[in-house]
Amino acid sequence: MRYIPHTDEDRRRMLAEIGARSVRELFRDIPDDLYIDGPLSVPAGLDEHAIFRNLSRMASQNANMVENVCFLGAGIYDHFVPSIVPALFSRGEFLTAYTPYQPEVSQGLLQSIFEFQSMICALTGMDVCNASMYDAATALAEAGLMACNVTGRNRIVCARSVHPHYREVTETYLKTTERDYVEVENVIDVLDDRTAAVLVQYPNFFGNIDDLASIVAAARSVGALAVVSVNPISLGVLKPPSQFGFDIVVGEGQTLGLSMNFGGPLLGFFACKQEHIRKIPGRIVGETTDVEGRRGFVMTLRAREQDIRREKATSNICTNEALCALAATIYMASLGKHGITAVAETCAQKAHYAAERLSSLPGCSMAFPDAKFFNEFALRLPIDPTVARDRLLEKSVLAGLPLGDYYPELRDCLLVAVTETRTREEIDRFASELGALI
């Protein structure tokens, strides 16, 4: 069955109306050598039952988090998603919603975005949050561009302890706009009066908690902005970035009610101080009242946006991850302040238990033994981490991320993440299986 509603007669009438004799004539600008002569080389059609059977067979080849125990993090984490989250965000009125340019018919979607912004501000301690970004990587890159616009400078300094993917995306954004990008171990050493911003991560890529106060102070001393990418779950137990004095706070919202999903979709968030609101990228939803005095919601400060200002816009982003932001909003609302704190505490406790168990194995040690960490840590192994990962996967244990491809000096290290979903028995089994390998 073909799901194309137009009949041959419909197409004939439409072509006649626009003055074309055929579909080929309508698309005559496309060269002949790009057209396919004859039917596509695809298998014959299947009925719905057969399609689902084939899809299930293919999907069964994937490693999933039901049959495997996950200790892999590095930006995407295996947190529990309460059933209320998919039950609500999969409702048709949210799934089919588009850009809410008409507030009179979009109050539900607009309010959900407003609540998301409010919750991220409460979590980070910042004044303003936008409607969301694609992911943490692009949010960090946009923060760098925004810092250049705010300060009038064109040099961004990024700590090497920031997620490698975030750094790559940021460098691409900056270099394509002819800005300077500097990547170093110690950001304080290279700050000067050309620096627009310093970019750091909290906790950093290795799960460690750096001395952020000194970094913010150093940025202030040269007139640069301080930007941090945060794990929002960690803020259930860690000091919010606003208390360090950061100007811009971004992060990955996947931990807030989104499954791992083989790497996406993700959810970036972007918050800043009130004084920078007219430079913030993306859209903002604000609260107002209608002519009858009733509470309502609208997109606000839209003169910054790409579809209006074109090349003079604060950013090229002209959309947001509304459905993913809704999932995060439902997650945060369902857990509440104390629930997020409980999740964060459980993650930290289980991660420290895992670190103690794994680092006590023969030849194993913590790569950063003196560092404080949240729910992720780098473990030094006496064998090739890639071999260990592959062998452990055969035992249904997704051990973590070998760091050698990103940090050659840590080629003997495995990045291990532990969330609230891991049990003591699973951690002990991981330690036992790894111990048997070494």
Short mmCIF file of C-alpha atoms in Angstrom, two decimals:
data_model
loop_
_atom_site.label_atom_id
_atom_site.label_comp_id
_atom_site.label_asym_id
_atom_site.label_seq_id
_atom_site.Cartn_x
_atom_site.Cartn_y
_atom_site.Cartn_z
CA MET A 1 0.00 0.00 0.00
CA ARG A 2 1.38 3.42 -0.97
CA TYR A 3 0.87 6.22 1.52
CA ILE A 4 0.70 8.98 -1.12
CA PRO A 5 -2.75 10.63 -1.12
CA HIS A 6 -2.63 12.21 -4.59
CA THR A 7 -4.29 10.36 -7.45
CA ASP A 8 -3.18 10.54 -11.08
CA GLU A 9 -6.04 12.98 -11.66
CA ASP A 10 -4.92 15.15 -8.72
CA ARG A 11 -1.42 15.36 -10.14
CA ARG A 12 -2.71 16.13 -13.66
CA ARG A 13 -4.80 19.01 -12.34
CA MET A 14 -1.96 20.45 -10.24
CA LEU A 15 0.45 20.30 -13.18
CA ALA A 16 -2.12 21.97 -15.44
CA GLU A 17 -2.63 24.74 -12.87
CA ILE A 18 1.07 25.62 -12.74
CA GLY A 19 1.57 25.18 -16.49
CA ALA A 20 3.76 22.06 -16.57
CA ARG A 21 3.04 19.10 -18.83
CA SER A 22 4.71 16.51 -16.56
CA VAL A 23 6.53 16.08 -13.29
CA ARG A 24 9.78 15.75 -15.26
CA GLU A 25 9.16 19.13 -16.86
CA LEU A 26 8.39 20.60 -13.42
CA PHE A 27 11.86 19.51 -12.25
CA ARG A 28 13.64 20.18 -15.52
CA ASP A 29 16.50 21.95 -13.69
CA ILE A 30 17.69 18.54 -12.45
CA PRO A 31 20.15 17.05 -15.00
CA ASP A 32 19.11 13.86 -16.80
CA ASP A 33 22.10 11.92 -15.48
CA LEU A 34 20.81 12.33 -11.92
CA TYR A 35 17.49 10.66 -12.66
CA ILE A 36 17.05 6.95 -12.02
CA ASP A 37 15.78 5.13 -15.08
CA GLY A 38 13.46 2.40 -13.89
CA PRO A 39 12.36 1.19 -10.46
CA LEU A 40 14.57 1.52 -7.41
CA SER A 41 16.71 -1.47 -6.51
CA VAL A 42 14.95 -2.25 -3.23
CA PRO A 43 13.39 -5.46 -1.91
CA ALA A 44 9.74 -6.16 -2.50
CA GLY A 45 7.25 -4.71 -0.04
CA LEU A 46 6.27 -6.57 3.14
CA ASP A 47 3.15 -6.57 5.23
CA GLU A 48 3.21 -4.86 8.63
CA HIS A 49 3.69 -8.06 10.61
CA ALA A 50 6.67 -9.12 8.48
CA ILE A 51 8.24 -5.68 8.77
CA PHE A 52 8.05 -5.73 12.57
CA ARG A 53 9.48 -9.24 12.64
CA ASN A 54 12.44 -8.17 10.50
CA LEU A 55 13.00 -5.01 12.54
CA SER A 56 12.94 -7.02 15.77
CA ARG A 57 15.47 -9.45 14.35
CA MET A 58 17.81 -6.61 13.38
CA ALA A 59 17.34 -4.80 16.69
CA SER A 60 18.26 -7.95 18.62
CA GLN A 61 21.81 -7.60 17.28
CA ASN A 62 22.29 -4.38 19.26
CA ALA A 63 23.80 -4.41 22.73
CA ASN A 64 21.14 -3.06 25.07
CA MET A 65 21.01 -2.01 28.69
CA VAL A 66 18.54 -4.73 29.64
CA GLU A 67 20.87 -7.62 28.82
CA ASN A 68 24.10 -5.75 29.63
CA VAL A 69 25.27 -3.94 32.75
CA CYS A 70 26.36 -0.42 31.81
CA PHE A 71 29.38 1.36 33.28
CA LEU A 72 29.80 3.55 30.20
CA GLY A 73 29.23 7.28 30.55
CA ALA A 74 31.42 9.92 28.92
CA GLY A 75 28.51 12.28 28.32
CA ILE A 76 25.53 9.92 28.03
CA TYR A 77 24.41 8.03 31.12
CA ASP A 78 22.19 5.11 32.08
CA HIS A 79 19.84 6.82 34.52
CA PHE A 80 16.40 5.53 35.42
CA VAL A 81 13.54 7.21 33.55
CA PRO A 82 10.27 7.24 35.53
CA SER A 83 7.30 5.88 33.57
CA ILE A 84 5.49 9.19 33.89
CA VAL A 85 8.03 10.82 31.55
CA PRO A 86 7.29 8.85 28.33
CA ALA A 87 3.60 8.61 29.27
CA LEU A 88 3.26 12.39 29.14
CA PHE A 89 5.71 13.56 26.50
CA SER A 90 4.44 10.95 24.00
CA ARG A 91 0.98 12.52 24.01
CA GLY A 92 -0.02 13.55 20.51
CA GLU A 93 -0.41 17.24 21.25
CA PHE A 94 3.27 17.38 22.24
CA LEU A 95 4.64 14.99 19.62
CA THR A 96 3.09 16.96 16.76
CA ALA A 97 3.66 20.47 18.12
CA TYR A 98 5.79 22.85 16.08
CA THR A 99 7.30 26.27 16.67
CA PRO A 100 4.79 28.18 18.85
CA TYR A 101 4.70 31.39 16.81
CA GLN A 102 0.96 31.72 17.55
CA PRO A 103 0.63 31.92 21.34
CA GLU A 104 -3.14 31.84 21.22
CA VAL A 105 -3.03 28.21 20.08
CA SER A 106 0.26 27.15 21.73
CA GLN A 107 -0.15 27.89 25.44
CA GLY A 108 0.51 24.29 26.51
CA LEU A 109 3.79 24.01 24.63
CA LEU A 110 4.87 27.52 25.60
CA GLN A 111 4.21 26.85 29.28
CA SER A 112 6.19 23.59 29.14
CA ILE A 113 9.17 25.49 27.73
CA PHE A 114 8.78 28.26 30.32
CA GLU A 115 8.78 25.67 33.11
CA PHE A 116 11.89 24.03 31.63
CA GLN A 117 13.68 27.39 31.63
CA SER A 118 12.59 28.08 35.20
CA MET A 119 13.76 24.68 36.47
CA ILE A 120 17.17 24.96 34.80
CA CYS A 121 17.60 28.40 36.38
CA ALA A 122 16.67 26.94 39.77
CA LEU A 123 19.13 24.07 39.30
CA THR A 124 22.06 26.18 38.11
CA GLY A 125 21.31 29.34 40.09
CA MET A 126 21.46 31.46 36.93
CA ASP A 127 19.10 34.31 35.99
CA VAL A 128 18.02 33.38 32.47
CA CYS A 129 17.74 30.17 30.45
CA ASN A 130 16.77 29.73 26.81
CA ALA A 131 14.29 27.21 25.43
CA SER A 132 17.10 24.62 24.93
CA MET A 133 19.87 23.79 22.47
CA TYR A 134 20.68 20.74 20.35
CA ASP A 135 23.14 19.24 22.87
CA ALA A 136 25.89 20.22 25.28
CA ALA A 137 28.53 20.37 22.55
CA THR A 138 26.71 22.96 20.45
CA ALA A 139 25.62 24.81 23.60
CA LEU A 140 29.26 25.19 24.64
CA ALA A 141 30.22 26.34 21.15
CA GLU A 142 27.40 28.89 21.18
CA ALA A 143 28.62 30.08 24.58
CA GLY A 144 32.03 30.75 23.06
CA LEU A 145 30.50 32.75 20.23
CA MET A 146 28.30 34.67 22.66
CA ALA A 147 31.32 35.54 24.79
CA CYS A 148 33.04 36.97 21.72
CA ASN A 149 29.95 39.09 20.99
CA VAL A 150 29.70 40.30 24.58
CA THR A 151 33.36 41.22 25.06
CA GLY A 152 34.29 42.26 21.53
CA ARG A 153 37.24 39.86 21.71
CA ASN A 154 37.98 36.86 19.50
CA ARG A 155 40.01 34.42 21.58
CA ILE A 156 38.54 31.45 23.47
CA VAL A 157 40.55 29.38 25.94
CA CYS A 158 39.26 25.87 26.63
CA ALA A 159 40.48 23.43 29.26
CA ARG A 160 41.72 20.13 27.88
CA SER A 161 39.68 18.38 30.57
CA VAL A 162 36.47 19.37 28.76
CA HIS A 163 34.71 16.53 26.88
CA PRO A 164 36.69 15.87 23.63
CA HIS A 165 33.54 16.03 21.50
CA TYR A 166 32.54 19.35 23.03
CA ARG A 167 36.00 20.71 22.29
CA GLU A 168 35.91 19.54 18.68
CA VAL A 169 32.52 21.13 18.03
CA THR A 170 33.55 24.37 19.74
CA GLU A 171 36.76 24.58 17.74
CA THR A 172 34.80 24.06 14.51
CA TYR A 173 32.28 26.78 15.35
CA LEU A 174 34.99 29.26 16.30
CA LYS A 175 37.41 28.64 13.45
CA THR A 176 34.68 28.87 10.80
CA THR A 177 33.86 32.33 12.19
CA GLU A 178 37.55 33.34 12.23
CA ARG A 179 37.95 33.30 16.00
CA ASP A 180 41.01 31.99 17.82
CA TYR A 181 40.70 28.79 19.81
CA VAL A 182 43.29 27.74 22.41
CA GLU A 183 43.24 24.39 24.22
CA VAL A 184 45.48 23.86 27.26
CA GLU A 185 45.88 21.86 30.46
CA ASN A 186 45.95 24.89 32.76
CA VAL A 187 43.72 27.66 31.46
CA ILE A 188 44.87 30.22 34.02
CA ASP A 189 48.38 30.27 32.53
CA VAL A 190 47.27 31.58 29.11
CA LEU A 191 44.54 34.11 29.96
CA ASP A 192 45.22 37.64 28.77
CA ASP A 193 43.43 40.80 27.61
CA ARG A 194 42.63 39.15 24.25
CA THR A 195 40.61 36.38 25.89
CA ALA A 196 36.84 36.52 25.44
CA ALA A 197 36.10 33.51 27.66
CA VAL A 198 37.49 30.50 29.44
CA LEU A 199 35.60 27.21 29.00
CA VAL A 200 35.66 24.49 31.68
CA GLN A 201 33.55 21.48 32.71
CA TYR A 202 32.01 20.61 36.10
CA PRO A 203 32.63 17.79 36.88
CA ASN A 204 35.22 17.55 34.12
CA PHE A 205 35.37 14.81 31.48
CA PHE A 206 37.17 12.48 33.91
CA GLY A 207 34.52 13.04 36.57
CA ASN A 208 36.85 15.19 38.68
CA ILE A 209 35.84 18.39 40.47
CA ASP A 210 38.31 21.18 39.68
CA ASP A 211 39.09 24.38 41.57
CA LEU A 212 36.58 26.55 39.73
CA ALA A 213 36.77 29.57 42.02
CA SER A 214 40.37 30.31 41.00
CA ILE A 215 39.51 29.92 37.31
CA VAL A 216 36.59 32.36 37.54
CA ALA A 217 38.76 34.84 39.44
CA ALA A 218 41.50 34.60 36.81
CA ALA A 219 38.96 35.21 34.03
CA ARG A 220 37.63 38.25 35.88
CA SER A 221 41.13 39.68 36.25
CA VAL A 222 41.56 39.94 32.47
CA GLY A 223 37.98 40.97 31.66
CA ALA A 224 36.97 37.59 30.19
CA LEU A 225 33.76 35.68 30.74
CA ALA A 226 33.71 32.39 32.62
CA VAL A 227 31.77 29.55 30.96
CA VAL A 228 31.09 26.10 32.41
CA SER A 229 29.46 22.94 31.08
CA VAL A 230 27.76 21.06 33.91
CA ASN A 231 26.20 17.67 34.60
CA PRO A 232 22.78 18.74 35.93
CA ILE A 233 22.35 15.66 38.12
CA SER A 234 25.58 16.51 39.94
CA LEU A 235 24.03 19.80 41.04
CA GLY A 236 21.87 17.80 43.43
CA VAL A 237 24.94 17.62 45.69
CA LEU A 238 27.49 20.06 44.28
CA LYS A 239 27.57 23.83 44.65
CA PRO A 240 25.64 25.48 41.77
CA PRO A 241 27.83 27.25 39.20
CA SER A 242 26.25 30.63 39.98
CA GLN A 243 27.96 30.57 43.38
CA PHE A 244 31.35 30.48 41.66
CA GLY A 245 30.39 33.55 39.60
CA PHE A 246 30.11 31.94 36.16
CA ASP A 247 28.64 34.15 33.45
CA ILE A 248 27.31 31.35 31.23
CA VAL A 249 26.27 27.82 32.21
CA VAL A 250 25.56 25.13 29.63
CA GLY A 251 25.16 21.38 29.85
CA GLU A 252 23.72 18.12 28.61
CA GLY A 253 20.15 17.40 29.67
CA GLN A 254 20.10 13.73 28.62
CA THR A 255 20.51 12.77 32.27
CA LEU A 256 17.16 14.44 33.02
CA GLY A 257 14.71 11.82 31.84
CA LEU A 258 16.08 10.79 28.43
CA SER A 259 17.26 7.26 27.68
CA MET A 260 20.68 6.57 26.16
CA ASN A 261 19.07 5.70 22.81
CA PHE A 262 22.35 4.76 21.11
CA GLY A 263 23.54 8.36 21.41
CA GLY A 264 20.55 10.63 20.90
CA PRO A 265 18.53 12.70 20.60
CA LEU A 266 20.18 14.87 23.21
CA LEU A 267 19.23 18.10 24.96
CA GLY A 268 21.46 21.10 25.47
CA PHE A 269 20.61 23.80 27.98
CA PHE A 270 21.97 27.33 28.09
CA ALA A 271 21.71 29.77 31.00
CA CYS A 272 23.39 33.07 31.76
CA LYS A 273 23.33 36.21 33.86
CA GLN A 274 20.51 38.70 33.28
CA GLU A 275 22.91 41.31 31.88
CA HIS A 276 23.64 39.09 28.87
CA ILE A 277 20.04 38.24 27.97
CA ARG A 278 20.07 40.17 24.69
CA LYS A 279 23.11 38.23 23.50
CA ILE A 280 21.82 34.75 24.36
CA PRO A 281 21.32 32.37 21.41
CA GLY A 282 18.06 30.64 20.60
CA ARG A 283 14.55 31.42 21.70
CA ILE A 284 13.20 32.46 25.08
CA VAL A 285 9.66 31.98 26.36
CA GLY A 286 8.38 34.62 28.75
CA GLU A 287 5.41 35.00 31.06
CA THR A 288 2.79 37.69 30.48
CA THR A 289 -0.93 38.41 30.95
CA ASP A 290 -3.61 38.60 28.28
CA VAL A 291 -6.17 41.38 27.82
CA GLU A 292 -8.31 39.81 30.52
CA GLY A 293 -5.46 39.66 33.00
CA ARG A 294 -4.95 35.92 32.76
CA ARG A 295 -1.48 34.37 32.97
CA GLY A 296 -0.06 33.51 29.56
CA PHE A 297 3.18 32.65 27.76
CA VAL A 298 4.84 34.03 24.62
CA MET A 299 8.19 33.91 22.86
CA THR A 300 10.03 37.07 23.82
CA LEU A 301 13.06 39.15 22.77
CA ARG A 302 12.70 37.64 19.31
CA ALA A 303 14.53 40.48 17.57
CA ARG A 304 17.76 38.61 18.40
CA GLU A 305 16.77 35.55 16.40
CA GLN A 306 18.05 34.34 13.04
CA ASP A 307 14.70 34.32 11.23
CA ILE A 308 14.33 38.05 11.97
CA ARG A 309 17.85 39.50 12.15
CA ARG A 310 19.43 37.19 9.55
CA GLU A 311 23.21 37.73 9.52
CA LYS A 312 22.99 40.15 12.48
CA ALA A 313 21.35 37.59 14.76
CA THR A 314 22.97 36.46 18.00
CA SER A 315 23.12 32.92 16.57
CA ASN A 316 22.12 30.81 13.59
CA ILE A 317 20.09 28.50 15.81
CA CYS A 318 16.42 29.04 15.12
CA THR A 319 14.82 26.11 16.91
CA ASN A 320 15.03 24.10 20.12
CA GLU A 321 14.72 20.55 21.44
CA ALA A 322 11.18 21.10 22.72
CA LEU A 323 10.12 17.47 23.11
CA CYS A 324 13.34 16.51 24.89
CA ALA A 325 13.06 19.64 27.04
CA LEU A 326 9.53 18.57 27.95
CA ALA A 327 10.83 15.15 29.02
CA ALA A 328 13.43 16.87 31.21
CA THR A 329 10.76 19.14 32.69
CA ILE A 330 8.53 16.19 33.57
CA TYR A 331 11.52 14.37 35.08
CA MET A 332 12.55 17.32 37.24
CA ALA A 333 8.96 17.99 38.31
CA SER A 334 8.34 14.34 39.21
CA LEU A 335 11.53 14.01 41.28
CA GLY A 336 11.52 17.46 42.81
CA LYS A 337 14.42 19.07 44.63
CA HIS A 338 14.85 16.27 47.16
CA GLY A 339 14.50 13.56 44.52
CA ILE A 340 17.30 14.96 42.37
CA THR A 341 19.47 15.26 45.47
CA ALA A 342 18.73 11.62 46.31
CA VAL A 343 19.69 10.50 42.78
CA ALA A 344 22.91 12.51 42.93
CA GLU A 345 23.84 11.15 46.37
CA THR A 346 23.20 7.59 45.24
CA CYS A 347 25.31 8.06 42.12
CA ALA A 348 28.20 9.46 44.14
CA GLN A 349 28.03 6.75 46.81
CA LYS A 350 27.92 3.89 44.32
CA ALA A 351 30.68 5.43 42.19
CA HIS A 352 32.98 5.69 45.18
CA TYR A 353 32.23 2.11 46.16
CA ALA A 354 33.04 1.00 42.60
CA ALA A 355 36.25 3.02 42.58
CA GLU A 356 37.35 1.39 45.83
CA ARG A 357 36.56 -2.12 44.56
CA LEU A 358 38.14 -1.70 41.12
CA SER A 359 41.26 0.19 42.19
CA SER A 360 42.03 -2.55 44.75
CA LEU A 361 42.42 -5.14 42.00
CA PRO A 362 46.03 -6.23 41.26
CA GLY A 363 47.74 -3.68 39.00
CA CYS A 364 44.76 -1.28 38.99
CA SER A 365 44.81 2.24 40.39
CA MET A 366 43.04 5.56 40.15
CA ALA A 367 44.45 7.76 37.38
CA PHE A 368 43.80 10.85 39.52
CA PRO A 369 44.18 9.53 43.07
CA ASP A 370 44.01 12.93 44.79
CA ALA A 371 41.02 14.28 42.87
CA LYS A 372 37.49 14.51 44.19
CA PHE A 373 34.96 13.04 41.78
CA PHE A 374 31.20 12.71 41.37
CA ASN A 375 30.01 9.56 39.56
CA GLU A 376 32.79 8.95 37.05
CA PHE A 377 36.48 8.15 37.38
CA ALA A 378 39.49 7.13 35.30
CA LEU A 379 40.86 3.70 36.23
CA ARG A 380 44.41 2.70 35.30
CA LEU A 381 44.67 -0.92 34.16
CA PRO A 382 47.61 -3.34 33.82
CA ILE A 383 46.17 -4.54 30.47
CA ASP A 384 45.00 -2.79 27.31
CA PRO A 385 41.69 -1.07 28.21
CA THR A 386 40.30 -1.77 24.73
CA VAL A 387 40.93 -5.48 25.18
CA ALA A 388 39.39 -5.34 28.64
CA ARG A 389 36.31 -3.56 27.30
CA ASP A 390 35.80 -6.08 24.50
CA ARG A 391 36.36 -9.12 26.71
CA LEU A 392 34.00 -7.78 29.38
CA LEU A 393 31.32 -7.09 26.80
CA GLU A 394 31.38 -10.82 26.09
CA LYS A 395 30.41 -11.20 29.75
CA SER A 396 27.54 -8.69 29.30
CA VAL A 397 29.41 -5.90 31.08
CA LEU A 398 29.80 -2.60 29.23
CA ALA A 399 32.92 -1.60 31.12
CA GLY A 400 33.50 2.01 30.11
CA LEU A 401 35.46 4.14 27.66
CA PRO A 402 39.15 3.49 26.84
CA LEU A 403 40.78 6.93 26.96
CA GLY A 404 43.75 6.39 24.64
CA ASP A 405 42.07 7.71 21.48
CA TYR A 406 41.39 11.04 23.19
CA TYR A 407 44.28 11.30 25.65
CA PRO A 408 47.39 9.35 24.55
CA GLU A 409 48.97 9.84 27.97
CA LEU A 410 46.00 7.91 29.43
CA ARG A 411 46.10 5.03 26.97
CA ASP A 412 46.19 2.57 29.87
CA CYS A 413 43.04 4.06 31.45
CA LEU A 414 39.35 3.25 31.34
CA LEU A 415 36.71 5.89 32.10
CA VAL A 416 34.08 4.27 34.35
CA ALA A 417 30.65 5.76 35.14
CA VAL A 418 28.26 4.63 37.86
CA THR A 419 24.66 5.81 38.14
CA GLU A 420 21.87 5.15 40.62
CA THR A 421 20.72 2.20 38.50
CA ARG A 422 23.77 0.08 39.30
CA THR A 423 23.49 -2.37 42.17
CA ARG A 424 26.14 -3.54 44.59
CA GLU A 425 25.93 -7.00 43.01
CA GLU A 426 26.56 -5.56 39.53
CA ILE A 427 29.55 -3.56 40.74
CA ASP A 428 30.96 -6.62 42.47
CA ARG A 429 30.46 -8.69 39.32
CA PHE A 430 32.27 -6.03 37.26
CA ALA A 431 35.18 -6.18 39.70
CA SER A 432 35.18 -9.96 39.66
CA GLU A 433 35.13 -10.22 35.85
CA LEU A 434 37.84 -7.57 35.48
CA GLY A 435 39.94 -9.27 38.14
CA ALA A 436 39.71 -12.55 36.22
CA LEU A 437 41.11 -10.81 33.10
CA ILE A 438 44.16 -9.35 34.81
#
